[in-house]
Coordinates of C-alpha atoms in Angstrom, one line a residue:
M27 CA 169.1 30.7 97.2
P28 CA 172.1 33.1 97.1
H29 CA 172.9 35.0 94.0
D30 CA 176.1 36.8 92.8
F31 CA 175.4 40.4 91.8
M32 CA 177.4 41.7 88.9
P33 CA 176.8 45.4 88.3
G34 CA 176.2 46.1 84.7
L35 CA 176.2 42.3 84.1
A36 CA 179.9 42.5 83.7
G37 CA 181.3 39.2 82.5
V38 CA 177.9 37.5 82.6
P39 CA 177.2 35.7 79.2
A40 CA 173.8 36.8 77.9
A41 CA 173.8 34.8 74.6
K42 CA 175.7 32.4 72.4
S43 CA 176.7 34.1 69.1
A44 CA 178.7 33.4 66.0
V45 CA 178.5 37.0 64.7
S46 CA 181.8 38.5 66.1
D47 CA 184.5 37.8 68.7
V48 CA 186.9 40.0 70.7
D49 CA 190.2 38.9 72.2
G50 CA 190.7 41.8 74.6
E51 CA 194.1 40.6 75.8
R52 CA 195.6 40.5 72.3
G53 CA 193.6 43.3 70.7
I54 CA 191.8 41.1 68.1
L55 CA 188.3 41.7 66.7
E56 CA 186.8 39.3 64.1
Y57 CA 183.5 39.4 62.2
R58 CA 182.4 35.9 61.5
G59 CA 186.0 34.8 62.0
I60 CA 187.6 37.4 59.7
R61 CA 189.8 40.1 61.3
I62 CA 188.7 43.6 60.8
E63 CA 192.1 44.7 59.4
E64 CA 191.6 42.3 56.5
L65 CA 188.0 43.4 55.9
C66 CA 189.1 47.1 55.8
A67 CA 191.9 46.2 53.4
K68 CA 189.9 43.9 51.0
S69 CA 186.1 44.3 51.6
S70 CA 183.5 47.0 51.5
Y71 CA 180.8 48.0 54.0
L72 CA 178.0 46.4 52.0
E73 CA 179.9 43.2 51.6
T74 CA 180.8 43.2 55.3
T75 CA 177.1 43.8 56.1
Y76 CA 176.2 40.7 54.1
L77 CA 178.9 38.7 55.9
L78 CA 177.5 39.8 59.3
L79 CA 173.8 39.1 58.4
F80 CA 174.1 35.8 56.6
G81 CA 177.3 34.3 58.1
R82 CA 179.4 34.1 54.9
L83 CA 180.9 36.2 52.2
P84 CA 178.6 36.5 49.2
S85 CA 179.3 35.1 45.7
A86 CA 179.5 37.6 42.8
T87 CA 175.9 36.9 42.0
E88 CA 174.7 37.3 45.6
M89 CA 176.8 40.5 46.0
R90 CA 175.2 42.0 42.8
R91 CA 171.7 41.2 44.1
W92 CA 172.4 42.5 47.6
T93 CA 173.9 45.7 46.3
E94 CA 170.9 46.3 43.9
D95 CA 168.4 45.6 46.7
V96 CA 170.0 48.0 49.1
T97 CA 170.5 50.6 46.4
H98 CA 166.9 50.5 45.2
H99 CA 165.5 50.9 48.8
R100 CA 167.5 54.0 49.8
R101 CA 164.6 56.4 49.2
I102 CA 162.3 57.3 52.1
K103 CA 158.6 58.2 52.1
F104 CA 157.7 61.9 51.9
K105 CA 155.9 61.5 55.2
I106 CA 159.1 60.5 56.9
I107 CA 160.6 63.7 55.4
D108 CA 157.6 65.6 56.7
L109 CA 158.1 64.0 60.2
L110 CA 161.8 65.2 60.2
K111 CA 160.7 68.7 59.2
S112 CA 158.3 68.9 62.1
L113 CA 161.0 68.1 64.7
P114 CA 162.8 70.9 66.6
E115 CA 165.9 72.0 64.6
Q116 CA 168.0 72.2 67.8
G117 CA 167.1 68.6 68.7
H118 CA 169.9 66.0 68.7
P119 CA 170.2 64.0 65.5
M120 CA 170.0 60.7 67.4
D121 CA 166.5 61.6 68.6
A122 CA 165.5 62.4 65.0
L123 CA 166.9 59.2 63.8
Q124 CA 165.2 57.1 66.5
A125 CA 161.8 58.8 65.7
A126 CA 162.2 58.2 62.0
V127 CA 163.3 54.6 62.4
A128 CA 160.4 53.8 64.7
A129 CA 158.0 55.5 62.1
L130 CA 159.5 53.3 59.3
G131 CA 157.8 50.3 61.0
M132 CA 154.4 51.9 60.3
F133 CA 155.0 52.0 56.6
Y134 CA 156.5 48.6 56.0
P135 CA 155.3 45.1 57.1
G136 CA 157.7 43.7 59.7
R137 CA 155.5 42.3 62.5
N138 CA 155.7 38.6 61.4
V139 CA 159.3 38.0 62.3
Q140 CA 158.9 34.3 61.5
D141 CA 158.7 35.1 57.8
I142 CA 162.2 34.7 56.4
E143 CA 161.5 36.6 53.2
N144 CA 160.0 39.5 55.1
N145 CA 162.9 39.6 57.5
Y146 CA 165.3 39.9 54.5
W147 CA 163.5 42.9 53.1
S148 CA 163.3 44.5 56.6
A149 CA 167.1 44.2 56.8
V150 CA 167.5 45.6 53.3
R151 CA 165.3 48.6 54.2
L152 CA 167.0 49.4 57.4
V153 CA 170.5 49.2 56.0
A154 CA 169.5 51.2 53.0
K155 CA 167.4 53.9 54.7
L156 CA 169.3 54.9 57.8
P157 CA 172.0 56.8 55.8
T158 CA 169.3 58.6 53.9
I159 CA 167.5 59.6 57.2
V160 CA 170.8 60.9 58.7
A161 CA 171.7 62.9 55.7
A162 CA 168.2 64.3 55.3
W163 CA 168.1 65.5 58.9
A164 CA 171.5 67.1 58.6
R165 CA 170.3 69.3 55.8
L166 CA 166.6 69.8 56.8
R167 CA 167.5 71.2 60.2
R168 CA 169.4 74.0 58.5
G169 CA 166.6 74.8 56.2
D170 CA 168.2 73.1 53.2
D171 CA 166.4 70.7 50.8
Y172 CA 166.7 67.0 51.3
I173 CA 168.9 65.4 48.6
P174 CA 167.5 62.1 47.2
P175 CA 170.0 59.2 46.9
R176 CA 171.6 58.4 43.5
D177 CA 171.5 54.8 42.3
D178 CA 174.7 55.2 40.3
L179 CA 176.7 55.9 43.5
G180 CA 178.1 53.3 46.0
C181 CA 177.0 53.2 49.6
S182 CA 179.6 55.5 51.2
E183 CA 179.9 57.7 48.1
N184 CA 176.1 58.2 48.0
F185 CA 175.9 59.1 51.7
L186 CA 178.5 61.8 51.4
Y187 CA 176.8 63.1 48.3
M188 CA 173.4 63.3 50.1
L189 CA 175.2 65.2 52.9
T190 CA 177.2 67.6 50.8
E191 CA 175.5 67.6 47.3
T192 CA 179.0 66.9 46.0
V193 CA 180.7 63.7 44.8
L194 CA 183.7 63.7 47.0
P195 CA 187.2 62.4 46.1
A196 CA 187.6 58.6 46.0
L197 CA 190.1 58.7 49.0
W198 CA 187.4 60.2 51.2
T199 CA 184.9 57.6 50.1
E200 CA 187.3 54.7 50.8
I201 CA 188.2 56.0 54.2
F202 CA 184.6 56.6 55.2
D203 CA 183.7 53.1 54.0
D204 CA 186.4 51.7 56.3
C205 CA 185.0 53.7 59.2
L206 CA 181.6 52.0 58.6
I207 CA 183.2 48.6 58.6
L208 CA 185.0 49.3 61.9
H209 CA 181.7 50.4 63.5
A210 CA 179.5 47.7 62.1
E211 CA 179.6 45.2 65.0
H212 CA 181.2 44.6 68.4
T213 CA 179.8 41.6 70.3
M214 CA 177.5 42.1 73.3
N215 CA 177.7 45.8 73.8
A216 CA 174.9 47.9 75.4
S217 CA 173.0 48.8 72.3
T218 CA 173.2 45.2 70.9
F219 CA 171.9 43.8 74.2
T220 CA 169.1 46.4 74.3
G221 CA 168.1 45.4 70.8
M222 CA 168.2 41.7 71.8
V223 CA 166.0 42.3 74.8
T224 CA 163.5 44.1 72.6
A225 CA 163.8 41.4 69.9
S226 CA 163.1 38.6 72.4
T227 CA 159.6 39.9 72.7
L228 CA 159.2 39.2 69.0
A229 CA 158.9 43.0 68.3
D230 CA 159.4 44.0 64.7
P231 CA 162.9 44.9 63.5
Y232 CA 162.2 48.6 63.2
T233 CA 161.3 48.7 66.9
V234 CA 164.4 46.6 67.7
V235 CA 166.7 49.1 65.9
A236 CA 164.9 52.1 67.4
S237 CA 165.6 50.7 70.9
S238 CA 169.2 50.1 70.1
I239 CA 169.6 53.7 68.8
G240 CA 168.3 54.9 72.2
A241 CA 171.0 52.9 74.0
L242 CA 173.7 54.1 71.6
K243 CA 172.9 57.7 72.2
G244 CA 174.4 57.7 75.7
P245 CA 177.8 59.3 76.3
L246 CA 179.1 56.0 77.9
H247 CA 178.4 54.3 74.6
G248 CA 178.2 55.8 71.1
G249 CA 178.1 59.4 72.3
A250 CA 181.7 59.3 73.4
N251 CA 183.2 60.1 70.0
E252 CA 181.5 63.5 70.1
E253 CA 183.1 64.2 73.5
V254 CA 186.6 63.2 72.2
V255 CA 186.6 65.9 69.5
Q256 CA 185.3 68.5 72.0
M257 CA 188.2 67.5 74.3
L258 CA 190.8 67.8 71.6
R259 CA 189.4 71.3 70.7
E260 CA 189.5 72.3 74.3
I261 CA 193.2 71.2 74.6
G262 CA 193.9 73.2 71.4
S263 CA 197.6 72.4 70.8
P264 CA 200.0 69.5 71.4
D265 CA 202.0 71.5 74.0
R266 CA 198.9 71.7 76.3
A267 CA 198.3 67.9 76.3
L268 CA 200.3 67.0 79.3
T269 CA 198.8 69.7 81.5
Y270 CA 195.3 68.7 80.5
I271 CA 195.9 65.0 81.2
E272 CA 197.4 65.7 84.6
D273 CA 194.5 67.9 85.5
R274 CA 192.0 65.2 84.5
L275 CA 193.8 62.5 86.4
R276 CA 194.3 64.7 89.5
S277 CA 190.5 65.4 89.6
K278 CA 189.7 61.8 88.9
R279 CA 187.8 62.7 85.7
K280 CA 187.6 60.4 82.7
L281 CA 189.9 60.9 79.8
M282 CA 187.5 60.7 76.8
G283 CA 188.3 58.1 74.2
F284 CA 190.5 56.0 76.6
G285 CA 189.7 52.7 78.2
H286 CA 187.4 49.8 77.3
R287 CA 185.5 47.2 79.2
V288 CA 187.0 44.4 77.0
Y289 CA 190.3 45.6 75.6
K290 CA 193.4 45.5 77.8
V291 CA 195.5 46.7 75.0
K292 CA 194.9 49.4 72.3
D293 CA 191.6 48.9 70.6
P294 CA 192.4 47.4 67.1
R295 CA 189.8 49.6 65.6
A296 CA 191.7 52.7 67.0
T297 CA 194.9 51.4 65.4
V298 CA 193.2 51.2 61.9
L299 CA 191.5 54.5 62.4
Q300 CA 194.8 56.2 63.3
K301 CA 196.2 54.9 60.0
L302 CA 193.1 56.3 58.2
C303 CA 193.8 59.7 59.8
E304 CA 197.4 59.6 58.6
R305 CA 196.2 58.8 55.1
L306 CA 193.7 61.6 55.1
C307 CA 196.1 64.1 56.5
T308 CA 198.9 63.1 54.1
R309 CA 196.8 63.1 51.0
S310 CA 194.7 66.1 52.0
T311 CA 195.2 69.2 54.1
H312 CA 196.5 68.5 57.6
S313 CA 194.3 68.3 60.7
P314 CA 195.5 70.2 63.8
L315 CA 193.2 67.9 65.9
Y316 CA 195.3 64.9 64.7
D317 CA 198.5 66.4 66.1
V318 CA 196.8 67.0 69.4
A319 CA 195.4 63.5 69.5
V320 CA 198.9 61.9 68.8
E321 CA 200.4 63.9 71.7
V322 CA 197.5 63.1 74.0
E323 CA 197.9 59.4 73.3
R324 CA 201.7 59.6 73.9
R325 CA 201.3 61.5 77.2
A326 CA 198.4 59.4 78.4
E327 CA 200.4 56.2 77.7
E328 CA 203.2 57.6 80.0
A329 CA 200.7 58.7 82.7
L330 CA 198.6 55.5 82.6
R331 CA 201.4 53.0 82.2
G332 CA 200.5 49.6 83.6
K333 CA 196.8 50.4 84.0
G334 CA 195.6 48.7 80.8
I335 CA 194.0 51.9 79.6
Y336 CA 194.5 52.7 75.9
P337 CA 192.7 54.6 73.1
N338 CA 189.4 53.0 72.0
I339 CA 187.5 53.4 68.7
D340 CA 186.1 56.8 69.7
F341 CA 189.5 58.4 70.1
Y342 CA 190.3 58.7 66.3
S343 CA 186.9 58.2 64.6
G344 CA 185.8 61.7 65.3
I345 CA 188.9 63.2 63.9
V346 CA 188.2 61.5 60.5
Y347 CA 184.7 62.8 60.4
D348 CA 185.7 66.3 61.6
K349 CA 188.3 66.4 58.8
M350 CA 185.5 65.6 56.3
G351 CA 183.6 68.6 57.6
I352 CA 180.8 66.5 59.3
D353 CA 179.1 68.1 62.3
V354 CA 180.1 66.7 65.7
D355 CA 176.6 65.8 66.7
L356 CA 176.3 63.6 63.6
F357 CA 179.1 61.3 64.7
T358 CA 176.9 59.1 66.8
P359 CA 174.2 58.8 64.0
L360 CA 177.0 57.7 61.7
F361 CA 177.8 55.0 64.3
A362 CA 174.2 53.9 64.3
M363 CA 173.8 53.7 60.5
S364 CA 176.9 51.4 60.5
R365 CA 176.0 49.4 63.6
V366 CA 172.6 48.6 62.2
S367 CA 174.2 45.7 60.4
G368 CA 175.4 44.2 63.7
W369 CA 172.1 44.8 65.5
L370 CA 170.3 43.0 62.6
A371 CA 172.8 40.2 62.6
H372 CA 172.1 39.5 66.3
W373 CA 168.4 39.9 65.7
L374 CA 168.4 37.3 62.9
E375 CA 170.6 34.9 65.0
Q376 CA 168.4 35.2 68.1
L377 CA 165.2 34.5 66.1
R378 CA 166.4 30.9 65.5
E379 CA 166.1 29.9 69.1
N380 CA 164.4 32.8 70.7
K381 CA 163.7 33.0 74.5
L382 CA 162.2 36.0 76.2
F383 CA 164.8 37.9 78.3
R384 CA 163.6 37.9 81.9
P385 CA 166.5 38.3 84.3
D386 CA 166.2 38.0 88.0
Q387 CA 166.9 40.7 90.6
I388 CA 168.3 40.9 94.1
Y389 CA 165.7 42.7 96.2
S390 CA 167.2 45.2 98.6
G391 CA 164.1 46.9 100.0
E392 CA 161.9 46.4 103.1
H393 CA 159.2 43.8 103.8
N394 CA 155.9 44.0 105.7
R395 CA 155.6 47.8 105.8
A396 CA 152.3 49.2 107.0
Y397 CA 150.3 51.7 105.0
I398 CA 150.1 55.0 106.8
P399 CA 147.0 57.2 106.0
I400 CA 147.9 60.5 104.4
G401 CA 146.7 62.5 107.3
E402 CA 149.1 60.8 109.7
R403 CA 152.3 61.1 107.6

């Protein structure tokens, strides 16, 4: 029976989902039917996480309980801290995060994924503890002490405090929270699919998230935001943007932060992030990288006109984090600690009617080969 082969499974539906939806032609992204622009304007990351996980916005009572549950589970075991201390300081933060998340599953019961109550607490722990792990690694690798979370601080405010030992201005906290919302979910991407394949075996949620982190690390997925900042630093000033773009296109090399498998217009998340950059630069000191980025986008639009290639979420997100003084190699872990809500939402959804992923293949090798003894080869 003949099969159509679609490299990368492009355009092949792998699941039915009510978690999020993308209209790539019009540049629309919705979480549970609500557009991301509205969520950034009116919601918070923790509330958005509740929406993704449970399919609806919480009542005031539910939001209080959810916030308290996440807040009270931010701390991590001292043995997780010891694990992080034992890792090579020069290692990539994504590797440290993956190792720590996998280890979490050894400390907390999560194997019975048919237990609804247990699944709730697994989700709480993962949402609560990933930011603590990221912040702890950022400090420990420099020889600084791990800063425990503070229960009196909100989600984003607490993370930035654990990273810097300073309660940062409200503007920074608000903008960082919006960044988490924008990165929280994006339909059937590579890391979500990886997690779903792992989840289909009925593996525990810590293993599911650890596998998703592994997929997110790659430069064609989450790692791209690191490369955008490196590209903008390499360009250096707006007047060098055109020469750089022409050189990249002439040598058929990818322009980092541009293009998307789904969007045929500008990524709506990039549009929101650009506005966040503008707010940050207007209300704080200006970022030279932002000036370079604006000129790169303008010149790229002229050079790529008609090709449907526009800035994606990676193009502006790194500028925001760089402006906040966050190390470039932490950008993808920030992506992971946000996207864990989307991964878990798909995990919970899949468990309702789970079926083991077992795709077919098209064999392209030989048949009926004879074994040749080693002395005759």
